[in-house]
Structure formats: structure tokens, C-alpha cells
XYZ file of C-alpha atoms in Angstrom:
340
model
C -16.784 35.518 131.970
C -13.082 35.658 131.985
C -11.158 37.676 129.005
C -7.389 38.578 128.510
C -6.161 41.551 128.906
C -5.808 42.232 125.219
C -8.794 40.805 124.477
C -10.514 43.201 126.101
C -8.505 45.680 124.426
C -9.397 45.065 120.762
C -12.934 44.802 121.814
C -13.097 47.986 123.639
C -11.022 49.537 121.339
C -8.108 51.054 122.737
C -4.375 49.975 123.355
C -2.979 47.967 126.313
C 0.144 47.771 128.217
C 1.188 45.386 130.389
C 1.084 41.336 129.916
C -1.312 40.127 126.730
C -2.509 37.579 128.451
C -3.656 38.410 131.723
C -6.982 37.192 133.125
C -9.481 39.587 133.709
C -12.687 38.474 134.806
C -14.733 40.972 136.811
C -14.322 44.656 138.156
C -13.825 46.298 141.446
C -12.214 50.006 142.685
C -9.208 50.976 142.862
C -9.000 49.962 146.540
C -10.977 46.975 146.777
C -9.711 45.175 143.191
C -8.081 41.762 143.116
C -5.066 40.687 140.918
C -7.699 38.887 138.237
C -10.377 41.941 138.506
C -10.307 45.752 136.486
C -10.734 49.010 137.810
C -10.343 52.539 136.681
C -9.376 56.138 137.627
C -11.596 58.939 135.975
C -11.248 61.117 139.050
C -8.005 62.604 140.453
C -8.646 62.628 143.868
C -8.074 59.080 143.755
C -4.605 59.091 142.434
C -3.226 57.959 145.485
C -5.128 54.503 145.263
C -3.487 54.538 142.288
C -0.245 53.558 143.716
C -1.216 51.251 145.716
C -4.197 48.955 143.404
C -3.625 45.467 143.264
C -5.762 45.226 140.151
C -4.522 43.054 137.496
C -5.422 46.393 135.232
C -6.363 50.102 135.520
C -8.123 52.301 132.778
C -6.408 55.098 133.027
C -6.140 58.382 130.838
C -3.027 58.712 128.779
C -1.573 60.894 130.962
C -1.740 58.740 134.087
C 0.096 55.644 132.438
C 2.986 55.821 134.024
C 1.881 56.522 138.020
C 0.020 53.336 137.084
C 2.007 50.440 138.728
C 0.005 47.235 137.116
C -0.934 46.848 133.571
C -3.522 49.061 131.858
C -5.622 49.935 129.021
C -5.293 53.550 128.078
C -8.160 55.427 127.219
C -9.338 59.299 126.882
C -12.587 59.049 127.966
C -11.562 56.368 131.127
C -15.063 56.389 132.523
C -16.970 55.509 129.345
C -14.712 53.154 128.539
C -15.323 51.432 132.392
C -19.198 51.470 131.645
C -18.087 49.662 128.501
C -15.656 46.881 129.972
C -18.542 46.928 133.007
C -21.088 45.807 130.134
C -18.646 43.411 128.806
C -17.719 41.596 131.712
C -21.159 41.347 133.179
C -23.436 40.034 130.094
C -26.773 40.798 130.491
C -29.023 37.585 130.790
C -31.457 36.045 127.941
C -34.708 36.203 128.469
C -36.568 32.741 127.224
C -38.573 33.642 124.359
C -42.688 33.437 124.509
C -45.610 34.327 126.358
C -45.425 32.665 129.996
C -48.067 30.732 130.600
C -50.118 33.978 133.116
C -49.530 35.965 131.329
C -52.639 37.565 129.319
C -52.305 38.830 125.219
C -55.555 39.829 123.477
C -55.607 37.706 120.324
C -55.235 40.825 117.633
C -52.045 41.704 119.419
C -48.462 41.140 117.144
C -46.006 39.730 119.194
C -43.060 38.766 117.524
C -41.799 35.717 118.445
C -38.812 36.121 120.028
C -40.305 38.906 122.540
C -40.785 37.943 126.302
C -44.005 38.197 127.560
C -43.449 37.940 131.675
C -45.454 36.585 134.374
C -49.127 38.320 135.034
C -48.412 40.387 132.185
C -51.058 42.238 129.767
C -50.778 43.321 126.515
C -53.895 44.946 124.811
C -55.490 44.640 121.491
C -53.749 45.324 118.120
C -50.701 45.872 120.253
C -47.122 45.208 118.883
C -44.233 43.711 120.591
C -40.991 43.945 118.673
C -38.183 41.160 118.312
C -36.529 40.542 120.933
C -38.693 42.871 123.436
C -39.172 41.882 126.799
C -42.633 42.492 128.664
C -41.473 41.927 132.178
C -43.833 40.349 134.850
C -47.380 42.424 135.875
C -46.590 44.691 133.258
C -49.316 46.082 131.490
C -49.524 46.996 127.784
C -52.772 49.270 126.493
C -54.896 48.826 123.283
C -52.830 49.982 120.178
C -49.256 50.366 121.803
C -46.193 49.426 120.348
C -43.354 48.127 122.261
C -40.122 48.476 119.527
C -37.395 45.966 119.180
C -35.115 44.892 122.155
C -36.528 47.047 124.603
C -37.242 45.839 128.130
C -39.924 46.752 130.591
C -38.299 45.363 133.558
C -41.624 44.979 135.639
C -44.534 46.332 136.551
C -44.569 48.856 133.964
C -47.710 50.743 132.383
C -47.525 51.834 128.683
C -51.233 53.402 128.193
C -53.055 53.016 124.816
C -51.442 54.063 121.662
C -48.214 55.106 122.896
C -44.683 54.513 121.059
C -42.174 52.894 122.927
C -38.840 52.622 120.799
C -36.028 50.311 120.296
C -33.844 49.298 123.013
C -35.637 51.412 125.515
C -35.179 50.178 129.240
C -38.527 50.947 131.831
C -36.996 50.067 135.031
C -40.336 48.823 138.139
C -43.149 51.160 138.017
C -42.666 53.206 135.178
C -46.052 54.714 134.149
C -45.595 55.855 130.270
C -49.140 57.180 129.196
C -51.185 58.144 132.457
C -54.117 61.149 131.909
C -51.866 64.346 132.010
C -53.040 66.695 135.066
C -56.079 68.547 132.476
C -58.762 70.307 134.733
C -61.558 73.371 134.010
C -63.254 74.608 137.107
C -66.894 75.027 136.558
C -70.029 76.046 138.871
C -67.185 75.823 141.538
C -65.808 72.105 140.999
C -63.399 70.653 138.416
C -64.221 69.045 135.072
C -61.764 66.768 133.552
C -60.437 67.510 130.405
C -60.005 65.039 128.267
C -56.322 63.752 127.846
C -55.763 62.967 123.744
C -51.969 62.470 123.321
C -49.949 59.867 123.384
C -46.416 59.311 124.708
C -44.082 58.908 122.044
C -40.259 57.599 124.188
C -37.385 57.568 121.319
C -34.786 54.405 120.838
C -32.089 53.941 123.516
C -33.896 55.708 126.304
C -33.370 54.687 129.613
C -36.362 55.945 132.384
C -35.911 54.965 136.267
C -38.124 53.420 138.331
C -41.402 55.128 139.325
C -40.972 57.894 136.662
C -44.295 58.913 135.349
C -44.538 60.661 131.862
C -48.079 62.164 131.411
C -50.209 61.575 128.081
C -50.289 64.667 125.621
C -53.762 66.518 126.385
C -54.207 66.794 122.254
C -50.382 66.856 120.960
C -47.872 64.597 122.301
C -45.694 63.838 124.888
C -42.056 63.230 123.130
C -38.444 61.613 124.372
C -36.004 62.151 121.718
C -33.501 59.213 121.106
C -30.623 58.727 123.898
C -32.921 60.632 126.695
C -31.640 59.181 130.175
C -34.233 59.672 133.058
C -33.210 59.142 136.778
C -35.768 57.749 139.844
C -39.334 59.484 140.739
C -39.123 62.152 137.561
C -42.060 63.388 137.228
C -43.229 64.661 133.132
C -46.317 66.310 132.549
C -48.410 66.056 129.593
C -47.562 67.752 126.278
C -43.419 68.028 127.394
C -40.686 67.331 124.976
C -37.219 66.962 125.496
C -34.527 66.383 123.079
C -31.894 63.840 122.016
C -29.039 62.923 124.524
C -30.367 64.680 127.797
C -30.084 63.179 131.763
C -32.185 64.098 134.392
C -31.818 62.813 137.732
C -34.099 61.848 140.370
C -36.895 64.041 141.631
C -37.375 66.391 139.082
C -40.711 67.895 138.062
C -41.213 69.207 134.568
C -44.938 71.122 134.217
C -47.001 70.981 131.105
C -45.910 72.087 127.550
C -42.540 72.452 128.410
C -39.877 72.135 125.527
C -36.246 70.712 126.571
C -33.525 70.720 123.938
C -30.441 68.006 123.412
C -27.564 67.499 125.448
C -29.357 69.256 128.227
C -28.804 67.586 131.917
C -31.095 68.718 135.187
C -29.931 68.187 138.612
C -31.979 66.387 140.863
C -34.882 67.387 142.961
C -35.282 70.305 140.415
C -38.832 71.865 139.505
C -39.338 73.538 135.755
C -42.232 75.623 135.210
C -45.110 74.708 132.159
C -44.793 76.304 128.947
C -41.456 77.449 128.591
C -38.656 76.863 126.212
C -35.126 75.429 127.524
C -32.438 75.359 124.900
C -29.888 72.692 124.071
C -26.738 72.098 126.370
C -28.416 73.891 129.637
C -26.962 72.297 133.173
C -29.278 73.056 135.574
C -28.135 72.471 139.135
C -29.616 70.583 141.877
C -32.565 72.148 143.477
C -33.205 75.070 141.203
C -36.963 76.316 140.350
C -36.895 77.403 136.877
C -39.153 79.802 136.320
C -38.805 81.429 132.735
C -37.535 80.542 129.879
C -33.743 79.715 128.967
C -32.558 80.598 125.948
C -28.418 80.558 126.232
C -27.040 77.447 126.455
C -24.409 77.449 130.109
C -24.975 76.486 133.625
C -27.483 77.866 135.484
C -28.996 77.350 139.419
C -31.020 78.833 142.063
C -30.695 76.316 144.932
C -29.526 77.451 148.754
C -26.893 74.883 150.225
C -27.323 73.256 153.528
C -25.852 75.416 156.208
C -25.407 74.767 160.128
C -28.490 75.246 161.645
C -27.913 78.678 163.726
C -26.279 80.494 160.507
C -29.581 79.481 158.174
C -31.630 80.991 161.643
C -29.717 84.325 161.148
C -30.075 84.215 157.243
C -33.860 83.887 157.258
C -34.247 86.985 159.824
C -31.913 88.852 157.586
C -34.149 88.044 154.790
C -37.125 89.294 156.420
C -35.259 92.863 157.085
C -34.366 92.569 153.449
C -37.650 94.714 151.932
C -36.876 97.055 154.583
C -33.481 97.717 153.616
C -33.914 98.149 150.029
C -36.335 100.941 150.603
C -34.358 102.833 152.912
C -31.165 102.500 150.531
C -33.883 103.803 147.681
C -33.935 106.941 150.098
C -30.968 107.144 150.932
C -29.947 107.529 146.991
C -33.629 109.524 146.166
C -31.902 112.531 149.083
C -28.183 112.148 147.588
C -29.428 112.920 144.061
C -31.813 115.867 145.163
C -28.571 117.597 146.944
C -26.605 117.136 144.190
């Protein structure tokens, strides 16, 4: 789809310079772009490709307009406005409307009919299916779920029984939204399951990555609040709830009961403990165990960067001495105070 430069403009909203009507009809980097593509500079170590682009147009900040040597559209928030020109240039496909002929939808179920039910697909009894929703192929959909409008299970994803997916939610290959939360009693020396209640209640706009499991509620439920972003493998236990507007990246593993405010983003590979309370706008940086509760908002880590291999060596036999130290320093300071 090919647009002119201010074209694009107007429908990103922010002023051009540089010929009106210049074709621009995909996107590359600053290094790699062609006279008819866009690209973009969010990042300053890349001012030097800057000079050199043959893009037919750079987003830039305001303050890089004139080190750029092709025309632009100025923005103040350059990346976002790239993830918007991305979206804009690269249309997202229809989906034909209806149930495909595999597919299998219990006859109580409301489907609206303009929803996509895919190939090999299931959807439950009394289910709902929103306008515009897309069920994508071996998906499954549980007794009494809802599925709200324009959202899009990509493919094989699981939504248990009476869970609450919202509107314009994307569930990218394997996302499991409603599996038994991890509930065990140990009895006469073996485990008894406990029961798992809840539902999974997933907010509108929420994106979740593929494989990402989010657990039941045992009795209460498990919430997403609107605009929650979820990376690869993320791993939600039952009875969690995180707020409005927060990203977490791949790997993590939040443990049950756990409360997560807004605007809140968690590094990857990251493990938070069950039960505590994390407030709004906490960064939390790759590889940190959280182990008690946070109740400032600010930045806040505990993993060990990589280092060569015969420095980490020395490290972990200084950690061992590291006991040993601290109680001799305790008596050093315990014979300094009694000959004072």
C-alpha cells in the first residue's frame, strides 16, 4: 500500500518536511531503506546512519530535523509514531467471516456473525464470540466463555470455561488462558488437589505472547487490566492481578496471589514471589527474584551480569569466605568498642 508523504502525515498526525508528494510504500532502517521506503531514528547511537539513509523519509525528533538529509516527518515520540506508520503501511489482513467448515460450535453458543471461527476449532456451550472476533485454527473455547469484540486468538489457543476475554485482545500460538492454578494439600503423605474456582478475567487491548499460561483463580479471579502487554513463555499463577498499561517480557514467573499495579514493566527471565503487593510504575530488571513486597514506585534489580569465566570462579570462592569475614569484622569491632 503506497501513501504520500503527506498523506501519511495528516494520518499520523504530525507535520512533514520535504516533498508532499513522495511515495512511501513500506519501511526499512536507517541503513538498509530504499528511496520509496520510511525509517526512523529513536536512538542516538545511530545518528551517523543518519547522514548517510537513502530513505525517501526519516521520523525523526524535532531536534534531529536538520542532520536529517531526506525528507521527514517530525515527531516527539519518533518510535511510537514508527509502530504507527509500521501499522499503517502493513494492513493487517481480513479474516473471512463464519465458522469453517471443521471447525466444531456447540449449538447454544452466540457467535456473532461476523466472528471467524478457524479450522479444527472448538467453541463450548453458551459461549460468546463477539463481532468481528477471530477463533483461529485448533483453538479451543470452554463452556460459558466469552471471547469480546475484535479480538484474535491467533491459533491454538485455550480459553477454559467461564473466562472473560476482552475486546481487541491478541492470544498469539499456545496461549493457555484458564488452566487449574497450581492448588495442592498434602494429606496421609500424598497431595490432594484443590479445587481451582476462578476464572481468568484478560481486559481490552491486551496483547499475551505465545505459550504464556495464566492460571485459573483458585476461588477469586485471575485479572489483566486493560492495555496489559505480555511477552513469550510468562508464566501467571492463579489468583494474580496486574494493572492497566504494564509489559512483561519473556520468561517471567509470577507466584500465586500476587498484586501488580499500572504502568509497571518486568524484565525478562524474572521470578516474583506469591502474595505480595507491587505498586504502580515499578521497573524491575532482568533476572531479579523478588522476594517481598514493593511499595515505592522506581527501578529496582537483583540480577548478577555475565562475567568471564575465571573472574565469576574467583567471585563464588570469595562468596564462600564471605560468612567468615563478617564474623571476624563483628570481632574485630566487639574488641575496639570494649577498649574504648
Amino acid at each position: 500500500m503506497s501513501w504520500t508523504l503527506a498523506t501519511l502525515a495528516h494520518a499520523l498526525g504530525v507535520a512533514h518536511h520535504g516533498p508532499a508528494d513522495r511515495a512511501i510504500d513500506s519501511a526499512s532502517t536507517l541503513a538498509a531503506a530504499q528511496p520509496h521506503q520510511i525509517s526512523f531514528l529513536a536512538n542516538r547511537a545511530y545518528t551517523e546512519q543518519l547522514a548517510s539513509t537513502q530513505a525517501g523519509a526519516v521520523i525523526v525528533h524535532p531536534d534531529q530535523l536538520d542532520a536529517c538529509p531526506t525528507a521527514a516527518l517530525v515527531s516527539d515520540n519518533p518510535y511510537a509514531t514508527w509502530a504507527s506508520a509500521l501499522q499503517l503501511l502493513n494492513p493487517a489482513t481480513d479474516n473471512e467471516a463464519g465458522v469453517h467448515h471443521t471447525a466444531v460450535v456447540d449449538a447454544s453458543a452466540d457467535v456473532a456473525p461476523s466472528a471467524t471461527i478457524g479450522p479444527h476449532s472448538v467453541v463450548g456451550a453458551h459461549c460468546q464470540v463477539g463481532p468481528g472476533a477471530v477463533v483461529g485454527p485448533h483453538s479451543i473455547i470452554e463452556d460459558h466463555a466469552e471471547i469480546g469484540a475484535n479480538s484474535h486468538l491467533v491459533a491454538r489457543v485455550y480459553v477454559g470455561s467461564r473466562c472473560l476475554v476482552g475486546q481487541r485482545v491478541i492470544a498469539h500460538p499456545g496461549v493457555v488462558m484458564g488452566g487449574d492454578g497450581f492448588g495442592l494439600a498434602m494429606a496421609d503423605g500424598h497431595w490432594v488437589k484443590v479445587p481451582q474456582l476462578g476464572r481468568v478475567v484478560v481486559g481490552d487491548d491486551c496483547e499475551i505472547g505465545a505459550n504464556t499460561t495464566i492460571d485459573r483463580g483458585a476461588l477469586e479471579d485471575t485479572v489483566l487490566g486493560a492495555d496489559v502487554r505480555i511477552d513469550n513463555q510468562v508464566q501467571i499463577a492463579h489468583n494474580v492481578r496486574i494493572g492497566d498499561h504494564t509489559a512483561i517480557a519473556g520468561c517471567v514467573g509470577i507466584a500465586g496471589s500476587t498484586r501488580i499495579g499500572a504502568y509497571c514493566m518486568i524484565a525478562g527471565a524474572s521470578g516474583i514471589g506469591g502474595h505480595l503487593t507491587i505498586t504502580d510504575r515499578v521497573v524491575i530488571t532482568a533476572m531479579s527474584t523478588v522476594v517481598a513486597s514493593i511499595d515505592e514506585p522506581g527501578t529496582y534489580g537483583s540480577g548478577i551480569p555475565a562475567q568471564p569465566h575465571q573472574a565469576w570462579k574467583r567471585i563464588l570462592v570469595r562468596l564462600t569466605r564471605l560468612d567468615g569475614w563478617i564474623q571476624r569484622l563483628k570481632k574485630l569491632e566487639k574488641n575496639q568498642s570494649e577498649t574504648r
